Amino acid sequence: MKRLVAPLILAIAPLVADAQERPATRSIPIVEEDPITLDLSGRPAARSADLPRARWEYRRNGPLWSRVALSAVNTHGAALLKVVPKDIADWCPAYPDHDAETRAAFWVALMSTLARYESTWNPRAVGGGGRWFGLLQIYPPTAEFRDCRVQSGTALKNGPDNLNCAVRIMAITVPRDEAISLKDTRWRGVAADWGPIRNDWMRRDMQRYTKRQAFCRPLSEVRPKRRP
């Protein structure tokens, strides 16, 4: 019996030693969390009801840009609301019939579609070999000439500041020329400072965008038709 026990003890001893040296398995902590809800509808976030339609509205900063542009037009850009450009029928046929609030919505829409061609809605964009800056690609000497609050290229890469400056510029050139994109001996209105409006197909695309907005369509087109 002693002959059997001795070898058995010798065989088990390494296994016991190995078990003593091996660290205990670590348990993974369990964190209780609320269930994750996924939006699989594919729909963009709803636009705030108090903001006009704008071509940048689904961009990350789009709602902010719309609010800034709207505020700028209603303050230092108020001259835009008092004039009816000679070529407004090409941009917003219903504009002459609207009050200041609805007219302001048109200028926000115009800036948003212009920014598409100026910067593809990139507030940090720099074009013209380092000459034009921001959402609406403003030339710093123009910002200085028009007495904008910000006048450097770096400052014009701030979206709200760029829009405020753009409104200040338009509030001078549009009432002066009574135009958005007319040309006689030179380009007038907004087109005096922004090149994309001088391009035929870009201008037509911008006009299509603004003209299809409810605030630019004649009342007869947007009023619900009487049921037969």
XYZ file of N, CA and C in Angstrom:
684
model
N 0.826 -1.203 0.000
C 0.000 0.000 0.000
C 0.861 1.255 0.000
N 1.911 1.199 0.844
C 2.819 2.344 0.899
C 3.476 2.561 -0.458
N 3.705 1.413 -1.188
C 4.313 1.546 -2.515
C 3.394 2.290 -3.492
N 2.053 2.132 -3.324
C 1.102 2.802 -4.224
C 0.884 4.268 -3.849
N 0.830 4.553 -2.549
C 0.549 5.921 -2.093
C 1.681 6.865 -2.442
N 2.904 6.435 -2.265
C 4.049 7.316 -2.514
C 4.086 7.824 -3.943
N 3.971 6.943 -4.957
C 3.956 7.461 -6.338
C 2.772 8.370 -6.610
N 1.617 8.050 -5.977
C 0.428 8.874 -6.202
C 0.642 10.280 -5.667
N 1.246 10.401 -4.497
C 1.524 11.723 -3.919
C 2.483 12.498 -4.795
N 3.475 11.807 -5.296
C 4.456 12.464 -6.168
C 3.804 12.963 -7.457
N 2.794 12.224 -7.960
C 2.122 12.624 -9.211
C 1.209 13.820 -9.005
N 0.542 13.897 -7.825
C -0.421 14.969 -7.557
C 0.273 16.259 -7.152
N 1.421 16.170 -6.530
C 2.108 17.355 -5.984
C 2.307 18.454 -7.018
N 2.795 18.184 -8.252
C 2.970 19.274 -9.232
C 1.669 19.970 -9.575
N 0.559 19.198 -9.643
C -0.732 19.803 -9.987
C -1.184 20.750 -8.892
N -0.974 20.361 -7.625
C -1.355 21.229 -6.512
C -0.524 22.497 -6.522
N 0.762 22.361 -6.764
C 1.649 23.534 -6.787
C 1.266 24.479 -7.905
N 0.913 23.893 -9.070
C 0.533 24.721 -10.222
C -0.737 25.499 -9.922
N -1.687 24.837 -9.257
C -2.948 25.504 -8.914
C -2.716 26.643 -7.944
N -1.730 26.497 -7.029
C -1.442 27.554 -6.050
C -0.788 28.758 -6.705
N 0.020 28.509 -7.749
C 0.738 29.609 -8.403
C -0.136 30.359 -9.404
N -1.130 29.685 -10.020
C -1.959 30.302 -11.062
C -2.921 31.302 -10.426
N -2.959 32.563 -10.924
C -3.860 33.552 -10.320
C -5.313 33.219 -10.601
N -6.175 33.639 -9.708
C -7.613 33.404 -9.886
C -8.123 34.204 -11.076
N -9.091 33.634 -11.784
C -9.678 34.318 -12.938
C -10.404 35.568 -12.480
N -10.131 36.749 -13.194
C -10.763 38.012 -12.827
C -12.163 38.078 -13.425
N -13.100 38.511 -12.645
C -14.465 38.638 -13.148
C -14.618 39.987 -13.838
N -15.451 40.024 -14.891
C -15.690 41.250 -15.648
C -16.846 42.002 -14.997
N -16.631 43.276 -14.624
C -17.725 44.014 -13.979
C -18.876 44.228 -14.944
N -20.072 44.177 -14.473
C -21.265 44.385 -15.280
C -21.824 45.758 -14.953
N -21.965 46.571 -15.973
C -22.505 47.907 -15.790
C -23.896 47.934 -16.383
N -24.858 48.298 -15.588
C -26.223 48.366 -16.077
C -26.441 49.709 -16.763
N -26.935 49.655 -17.991
C -27.190 50.866 -18.753
C -28.596 50.814 -19.314
N -29.118 51.988 -19.602
C -30.417 52.038 -20.257
C -30.275 51.479 -21.662
N -31.314 50.868 -22.193
C -31.224 50.331 -23.557
C -30.981 51.433 -24.565
N -30.179 51.147 -25.589
C -29.869 52.112 -26.633
C -30.977 52.106 -27.665
N -31.468 53.293 -27.988
C -32.508 53.423 -28.994
C -31.897 53.969 -30.276
N -32.035 53.258 -31.354
C -31.483 53.672 -32.635
C -32.580 54.233 -33.517
N -32.281 55.378 -34.165
C -33.210 55.950 -35.130
C -32.855 55.406 -36.506
N -33.659 54.477 -36.988
C -33.387 53.843 -38.274
C -34.242 54.430 -39.385
N -34.880 55.552 -39.107
C -35.768 56.127 -40.114
C -35.005 56.783 -41.249
N -33.764 57.206 -40.969
C -32.979 57.878 -41.994
C -33.395 59.319 -42.216
N -34.302 59.831 -41.398
C -34.777 61.198 -41.578
C -33.873 62.179 -40.846
N -33.608 63.371 -41.448
C -32.798 64.381 -40.747
C -33.584 64.984 -39.599
N -32.854 65.649 -38.718
C -33.508 66.293 -37.581
C -34.487 67.350 -38.074
N -35.573 67.498 -37.350
C -36.600 68.443 -37.762
C -36.085 69.875 -37.674
N -36.481 70.706 -38.634
C -36.086 72.108 -38.630
C -36.971 72.857 -37.655
N -36.367 73.801 -36.921
C -37.131 74.607 -35.981
C -38.191 75.398 -36.741
N -39.406 75.421 -36.204
C -40.526 76.048 -36.896
C -40.353 77.557 -37.037
N -39.525 78.170 -36.204
C -39.378 79.619 -36.265
C -38.259 80.064 -37.197
N -37.665 79.128 -37.926
C -36.605 79.468 -38.866
C -37.094 79.287 -40.301
N -36.695 80.195 -41.195
C -37.082 80.029 -42.602
C -36.305 78.891 -43.252
N -36.800 78.406 -44.369
C -36.085 77.371 -45.095
C -34.752 77.934 -45.586
N -33.726 77.102 -45.489
C -32.396 77.501 -45.936
C -31.682 76.275 -46.473
N -30.832 76.476 -47.455
C -30.186 75.343 -48.113
C -29.152 74.678 -47.212
N -28.751 75.347 -46.173
C -27.771 74.782 -45.243
C -28.450 74.206 -43.989
N -29.759 74.122 -43.969
C -30.476 73.822 -42.722
C -30.127 72.472 -42.108
N -29.630 71.515 -42.911
C -29.271 70.209 -42.362
C -27.770 70.084 -42.082
N -27.035 71.162 -42.287
C -25.639 71.164 -41.875
C -25.592 71.331 -40.351
N -24.469 70.924 -39.765
C -24.367 70.941 -38.304
C -24.659 72.313 -37.716
N -24.127 73.375 -38.326
C -24.323 74.725 -37.811
C -25.394 75.498 -38.578
N -26.137 74.801 -39.441
C -27.133 75.470 -40.260
C -28.144 76.295 -39.485
N -28.778 75.737 -38.460
C -29.747 76.542 -37.704
C -29.134 77.795 -37.083
N -27.902 77.677 -36.585
C -27.220 78.848 -36.030
C -27.011 79.899 -37.113
N -26.547 79.472 -38.284
C -26.314 80.425 -39.376
C -27.609 81.114 -39.785
N -28.705 80.368 -39.802
C -29.986 80.976 -40.169
C -30.397 82.034 -39.147
N -30.211 81.722 -37.870
C -30.572 82.693 -36.830
C -29.718 83.950 -36.927
N -28.439 83.769 -37.167
C -27.533 84.917 -37.271
C -27.894 85.763 -38.481
N -28.102 85.113 -39.622
C -28.443 85.852 -40.839
C -29.760 86.600 -40.677
N -30.740 85.946 -40.063
C -32.038 86.575 -39.857
C -31.913 87.792 -38.949
N -31.148 87.650 -37.880
C -30.950 88.776 -36.965
C -30.227 89.918 -37.660
N -29.216 89.593 -38.460
C -28.444 90.624 -39.163
C -29.308 91.392 -40.155
N -30.139 90.669 -40.900
C -31.010 91.328 -41.878
C -31.995 92.255 -41.177
N -32.474 91.855 -40.020
C -33.464 92.661 -39.301
C -32.862 93.822 -38.526
N -31.535 93.879 -38.429
C -30.884 94.973 -37.699
C -30.084 95.842 -38.668
N -28.790 95.568 -38.803
C -27.994 96.444 -39.661
C -28.238 96.191 -41.145
N -29.024 95.153 -41.470
C -29.366 94.913 -42.874
C -30.784 95.310 -43.215
N -31.420 96.113 -42.369
C -32.831 96.463 -42.568
C -33.103 97.174 -43.882
N -32.088 97.804 -44.453
C -32.284 98.477 -45.745
C -32.685 97.488 -46.837
N -32.292 96.237 -46.680
C -32.670 95.214 -47.659
C -34.177 94.998 -47.689
N -34.833 95.212 -46.558
C -36.257 94.931 -46.444
C -37.119 96.050 -47.017
N -36.517 97.187 -47.260
C -37.273 98.350 -47.735
C -37.223 98.526 -49.253
N -36.362 97.754 -49.900
C -36.194 97.902 -51.343
C -36.774 96.688 -52.057
N -37.321 96.920 -53.242
C -37.773 95.828 -54.105
C -36.861 95.836 -55.325
N -35.904 94.909 -55.381
C -34.969 94.885 -56.519
C -35.704 94.753 -57.851
N -35.137 95.364 -58.880
C -35.769 95.341 -60.208
C -35.881 93.928 -60.773
N -34.966 93.058 -60.374
C -34.981 91.686 -60.892
C -35.534 90.684 -59.881
N -36.348 91.171 -58.926
C -36.831 90.270 -57.874
C -37.722 89.164 -58.436
N -38.376 89.381 -59.563
C -39.242 88.341 -60.137
C -38.443 87.101 -60.521
N -37.155 87.287 -60.802
C -36.296 86.141 -61.144
C -35.899 85.345 -59.905
N -36.067 85.949 -58.745
C -35.605 85.327 -57.504
C -36.737 84.972 -56.544
N -37.708 85.843 -56.443
C -38.775 85.636 -55.446
C -39.999 86.446 -55.871
N -40.828 85.891 -56.762
C -41.946 86.652 -57.331
C -42.892 87.254 -56.298
N -43.079 86.589 -55.173
C -44.039 87.087 -54.183
C -43.443 88.136 -53.251
N -42.164 88.422 -53.378
C -41.467 89.328 -52.461
C -42.166 90.690 -52.292
N -42.594 91.362 -53.368
C -43.190 92.705 -53.192
C -44.444 92.697 -52.329
N -45.138 91.576 -52.255
C -46.400 91.519 -51.524
C -46.232 91.188 -50.039
N -45.000 90.903 -49.627
C -44.774 90.425 -48.256
C -44.346 91.543 -47.310
N -44.517 91.235 -46.021
C -44.063 92.161 -44.992
C -42.569 91.939 -44.733
N -42.011 92.734 -43.819
C -40.577 92.683 -43.564
C -40.130 91.313 -43.067
N -40.935 90.675 -42.226
C -40.556 89.379 -41.669
C -40.376 88.327 -42.763
N -41.303 88.305 -43.709
C -41.219 87.310 -44.782
C -40.136 87.678 -45.783
N -39.940 88.951 -46.005
C -38.851 89.376 -46.890
C -37.500 88.956 -46.311
N -37.366 89.041 -45.001
C -36.108 88.632 -44.367
C -35.815 87.162 -44.627
N -36.867 86.341 -44.664
C -36.684 84.911 -44.937
C -36.053 84.693 -46.307
N -36.429 85.515 -47.274
C -35.836 85.381 -48.609
C -34.333 85.623 -48.577
N -33.891 86.635 -47.857
C -32.458 86.944 -47.844
C -31.654 85.849 -47.146
N -32.245 85.203 -46.153
C -31.573 84.058 -45.529
C -31.433 82.930 -46.542
N -32.510 82.651 -47.275
C -32.465 81.595 -48.297
C -31.433 81.915 -49.367
N -31.377 83.171 -49.777
C -30.411 83.566 -50.806
C -28.979 83.362 -50.323
N -28.687 83.782 -49.107
C -27.336 83.610 -48.593
C -26.969 82.140 -48.443
N -27.945 81.331 -48.067
C -27.653 79.911 -47.872
C -27.343 79.199 -49.178
N -28.025 79.594 -50.252
C -27.746 78.951 -51.538
C -26.494 79.535 -52.183
N -26.216 80.804 -51.930
C -24.972 81.406 -52.417
C -23.762 80.766 -51.736
N -23.890 80.485 -50.443
C -22.780 79.875 -49.696
C -22.437 78.489 -50.227
N -23.404 77.831 -50.828
C -23.115 76.512 -51.408
C -22.034 76.627 -52.477
N -22.141 77.637 -53.315
C -21.179 77.797 -54.407
C -19.926 78.550 -53.997
N -20.021 79.344 -52.955
C -18.841 80.073 -52.496
C -17.892 79.176 -51.697
N -18.429 78.371 -50.794
C -17.554 77.630 -49.873
C -17.987 76.196 -49.615
N -19.052 75.727 -50.296
C -19.696 74.448 -49.967
C -20.004 74.381 -48.476
N -20.424 75.505 -47.930
C -20.833 75.638 -46.519
C -19.702 75.313 -45.549
N -18.484 75.589 -45.958
C -17.324 75.370 -45.087
C -16.865 76.722 -44.549
N -17.110 77.022 -43.273
C -16.750 78.340 -42.737
C -15.250 78.583 -42.701
N -14.433 77.535 -42.828
C -12.979 77.678 -42.780
C -12.364 77.782 -44.177
N -13.195 77.816 -45.198
C -12.693 77.813 -46.576
C -11.903 79.084 -46.882
N -10.824 78.908 -47.647
C -10.001 80.028 -48.117
C -9.809 79.840 -49.620
N -10.166 80.839 -50.392
C -10.079 80.730 -51.841
C -9.302 81.874 -52.461
N -9.189 81.807 -53.786
C -8.512 82.879 -54.506
C -7.056 83.030 -54.131
N -6.393 81.896 -53.838
C -4.987 81.987 -53.457
C -4.763 82.716 -52.143
N -5.717 82.551 -51.211
C -5.564 83.188 -49.903
C -6.157 84.575 -49.821
N -7.072 84.899 -50.743
C -7.652 86.249 -50.764
C -9.055 86.303 -50.161
N -9.827 85.225 -50.314
C -11.226 85.231 -49.880
C -11.432 84.217 -48.761
N -12.296 84.587 -47.810
C -12.392 83.784 -46.588
C -13.836 83.505 -46.174
N -14.033 82.280 -45.667
C -15.253 81.939 -44.952
C -16.431 81.506 -45.793
N -17.581 81.427 -45.139
C -18.802 80.922 -45.761
C -19.123 81.619 -47.073
N -19.024 82.927 -47.091
C -19.359 83.683 -48.290
C -18.128 84.322 -48.930
N -16.957 83.766 -48.624
C -15.713 84.131 -49.299
C -15.537 85.652 -49.443
N -15.400 86.297 -48.317
C -15.288 87.755 -48.286
C -13.824 88.178 -48.331
N -13.561 89.191 -49.123
C -12.220 89.756 -49.286
C -11.981 90.749 -48.137
N -10.951 90.552 -47.304
C -10.744 91.437 -46.147
C -10.759 92.930 -46.469
N -10.123 93.411 -47.561
C -10.244 94.843 -47.857
C -11.687 95.299 -48.079
N -12.541 94.417 -48.624
C -13.963 94.757 -48.778
C -14.627 94.862 -47.414
N -14.290 93.937 -46.511
C -14.832 93.989 -45.155
C -14.433 95.285 -44.461
N -13.208 95.709 -44.684
C -12.735 96.963 -44.085
C -13.441 98.160 -44.717
N -13.573 98.128 -46.048
C -14.213 99.231 -46.767
C -15.671 99.408 -46.344
N -16.342 98.277 -46.094
C -17.758 98.326 -45.708
C -17.946 98.410 -44.193
N -16.847 98.585 -43.478
C -16.889 98.804 -42.025
C -17.492 97.617 -41.273
N -17.125 96.418 -41.701
C -17.562 95.225 -40.968
C -16.847 95.164 -39.623
N -17.455 94.491 -38.676
C -16.861 94.378 -37.339
C -15.570 93.579 -37.383
N -15.514 92.542 -38.222
C -14.288 91.767 -38.399
C -13.735 92.047 -39.792
N -12.415 92.180 -39.880
C -11.829 92.618 -41.142
C -10.595 91.825 -41.545
N -10.263 90.790 -40.790
C -9.104 89.959 -41.128
C -9.570 88.618 -41.676
N -8.683 87.975 -42.437
C -9.018 86.673 -42.977
C -9.339 85.662 -41.898
N -8.556 85.671 -40.835
C -8.781 84.730 -39.745
C -10.140 84.945 -39.108
N -10.510 86.179 -38.860
C -11.789 86.484 -38.223
C -12.963 86.164 -39.140
N -12.763 86.321 -40.447
C -13.840 86.046 -41.393
C -14.114 84.559 -41.555
N -13.250 83.716 -40.965
C -13.501 82.271 -40.995
C -14.436 81.843 -39.872
N -14.921 82.792 -39.111
C -15.967 82.530 -38.130
C -17.312 82.692 -38.843
N -18.120 81.635 -38.874
C -19.359 81.655 -39.645
C -20.287 82.819 -39.342
N -20.700 83.028 -38.094
C -21.590 84.146 -37.780
C -21.002 85.509 -38.140
N -19.710 85.713 -37.868
C -19.098 87.000 -38.209
C -19.073 87.213 -39.720
N -18.833 86.147 -40.467
C -18.816 86.236 -41.920
C -20.196 86.635 -42.451
N -21.240 86.020 -41.903
C -22.596 86.331 -42.345
C -22.994 87.758 -41.988
N -22.604 88.204 -40.802
C -22.897 89.580 -40.410
C -22.254 90.574 -41.363
N -21.032 90.267 -41.774
C -20.339 91.145 -42.712
C -21.004 91.107 -44.090
N -21.403 89.921 -44.531
C -22.063 89.786 -45.831
C -23.346 90.606 -45.883
N -24.115 90.566 -44.818
C -25.357 91.341 -44.771
C -25.056 92.835 -44.840
N -24.001 93.258 -44.147
C -23.638 94.680 -44.182
C -23.277 95.118 -45.604
N -22.583 94.263 -46.329
C -22.209 94.579 -47.708
C -23.452 94.648 -48.600
N -24.310 93.626 -48.503
C -25.518 93.593 -49.341
C -26.454 94.751 -49.045
N -26.507 95.178 -47.784
C -27.405 96.266 -47.400
C -26.968 97.598 -47.993
N -25.782 97.641 -48.569
C -25.312 98.843 -49.266
C -25.524 98.701 -50.772
N -25.090 97.561 -51.323
C -25.100 97.415 -52.784
C -26.490 97.152 -53.362
N -27.346 96.424 -52.660
C -28.679 96.127 -53.207
C -29.560 97.377 -53.252
N -29.698 98.150 -52.165
C -30.474 99.387 -52.276
C -29.848 100.392 -53.259
N -28.531 100.437 -53.301
C -27.852 101.364 -54.221
C -28.202 101.057 -55.676
N -28.192 99.771 -56.029
C -28.403 99.375 -57.419
C -29.831 98.919 -57.701
N -30.616 98.752 -56.634
C -31.977 98.203 -56.764
C -31.949 96.903 -57.569
N -31.003 96.053 -57.221
C -30.813 94.825 -57.996
C -30.152 93.747 -57.155
N -30.352 92.511 -57.601
C -29.638 91.373 -57.026
C -28.556 90.904 -57.984
N -28.924 90.790 -59.265
C -27.948 90.249 -60.221
C -28.128 90.820 -61.618
N -28.315 92.130 -61.708
C -28.440 92.775 -63.020
C -27.073 93.214 -63.525
N -26.955 93.301 -64.851
C -25.706 93.757 -65.446
C -26.011 94.753 -66.555
N -25.378 95.930 -66.484
C -25.407 96.882 -67.599
C -23.962 97.082 -68.024
N -23.336 98.150 -67.544
C -21.902 98.293 -67.806
C -21.079 97.424 -66.852
N -21.690 97.012 -65.763
C -21.035 96.127 -64.798
C -22.114 95.380 -64.015
N -21.693 94.438 -63.218
C -22.636 93.691 -62.399
C -23.114 94.546 -61.233
N -24.385 94.406 -60.925
C -25.010 95.222 -59.886
C -25.504 94.373 -58.717
N -25.787 95.025 -57.597
C -26.379 94.380 -56.442
C -25.468 93.355 -55.798
N -26.024 92.209 -55.440
C -25.237 91.152 -54.816
C -24.123 90.695 -55.752
N -24.427 90.674 -57.053
C -23.454 90.208 -58.044
C -22.228 91.116 -58.140
N -22.304 92.309 -57.580
C -21.142 93.199 -57.603
C -19.998 92.639 -56.771
N -20.326 91.818 -55.780
C -19.291 91.294 -54.880
C -19.158 89.777 -54.888
N -20.144 89.076 -55.402
C -20.118 87.610 -55.333
C -20.168 86.990 -56.732
N -19.052 86.374 -57.108
C -18.873 85.821 -58.442
C -19.847 84.742 -58.875
N -20.217 83.772 -58.013
C -21.112 82.706 -58.476
C -22.417 83.211 -59.077
N -22.909 84.362 -58.622
C -24.163 84.886 -59.160
C -23.966 85.361 -60.601
N -22.749 85.618 -60.989
C -22.482 86.030 -62.371
C -22.431 84.842 -63.330
N -22.314 83.663 -62.782
C -22.271 82.457 -63.602
C -23.702 82.020 -63.932
N -23.995 81.847 -65.215
C -25.376 81.601 -65.647
C -26.008 80.384 -64.972
N -25.325 79.229 -65.014
C -25.979 78.027 -64.495
C -26.044 78.023 -62.971
N -25.041 78.632 -62.321
C -25.105 78.736 -60.859
C -26.236 79.674 -60.448
N -26.351 80.780 -61.160
C -27.413 81.738 -60.844
C -28.787 81.103 -61.051
N -28.955 80.375 -62.147
C -30.251 79.729 -62.398
C -30.587 78.713 -61.303
N -29.584 77.976 -60.829
C -29.831 77.011 -59.755
C -30.226 77.721 -58.473
N -29.554 78.815 -58.154
C -29.900 79.581 -56.957
C -31.306 80.153 -57.070
N -31.650 80.629 -58.243
C -32.988 81.179 -58.449
C -34.065 80.106 -58.328
N -33.771 78.915 -58.857
C -34.738 77.822 -58.714
C -34.981 77.508 -57.249
N -33.903 77.534 -56.458
C -34.052 77.218 -55.031
C -34.927 78.249 -54.326
N -34.632 79.524 -54.503
C -35.404 80.544 -53.778
C -36.847 80.625 -54.285
N -37.046 80.479 -55.589
C -38.393 80.623 -56.152
C -39.341 79.515 -55.711
N -38.800 78.344 -55.354
C -39.702 77.263 -54.967
C -40.055 77.276 -53.481
N -39.487 78.204 -52.726
C -39.854 78.315 -51.317
C -41.243 78.942 -51.191
N -41.978 78.513 -50.192
C -43.363 78.970 -50.041
C -43.454 80.489 -49.959
N -42.481 81.117 -49.299
C -42.555 82.571 -49.129
C -42.215 83.336 -50.406
N -41.818 82.630 -51.448
C -41.523 83.286 -52.721
C -42.543 82.960 -53.806
N -43.449 82.062 -53.509
C -44.444 81.669 -54.495
C -45.707 82.500 -54.337
N -46.366 82.827 -55.435
C -47.620 83.584 -55.345
C -48.625 82.857 -54.463
N -49.453 83.624 -53.790
C -50.418 83.052 -52.862
C -51.329 82.040 -53.552
N -51.629 82.282 -54.815
C -52.520 81.380 -55.548
C -51.920 79.985 -55.694
N -50.590 79.885 -55.623
C -49.929 78.589 -55.765
C -49.847 77.821 -54.453
N -49.747 78.533 -53.356
C -49.574 77.856 -52.063
C -50.878 77.689 -51.302
N -51.920 78.430 -51.694
C -53.210 78.300 -51.010
C -53.834 76.950 -51.374
N -54.327 76.197 -50.384
C -54.963 74.899 -50.683
C -56.144 75.080 -51.635
N -56.227 74.206 -52.621
C -57.320 74.293 -53.579
C -58.620 73.762 -52.958
N -59.707 74.401 -53.321
C -61.007 73.993 -52.797
C -61.382 72.625 -53.362
N -61.858 71.775 -52.473
C -62.241 70.430 -52.896
C -63.503 70.493 -53.749
N -63.578 69.689 -54.808
C -64.765 69.710 -55.667
C -65.981 69.134 -54.940
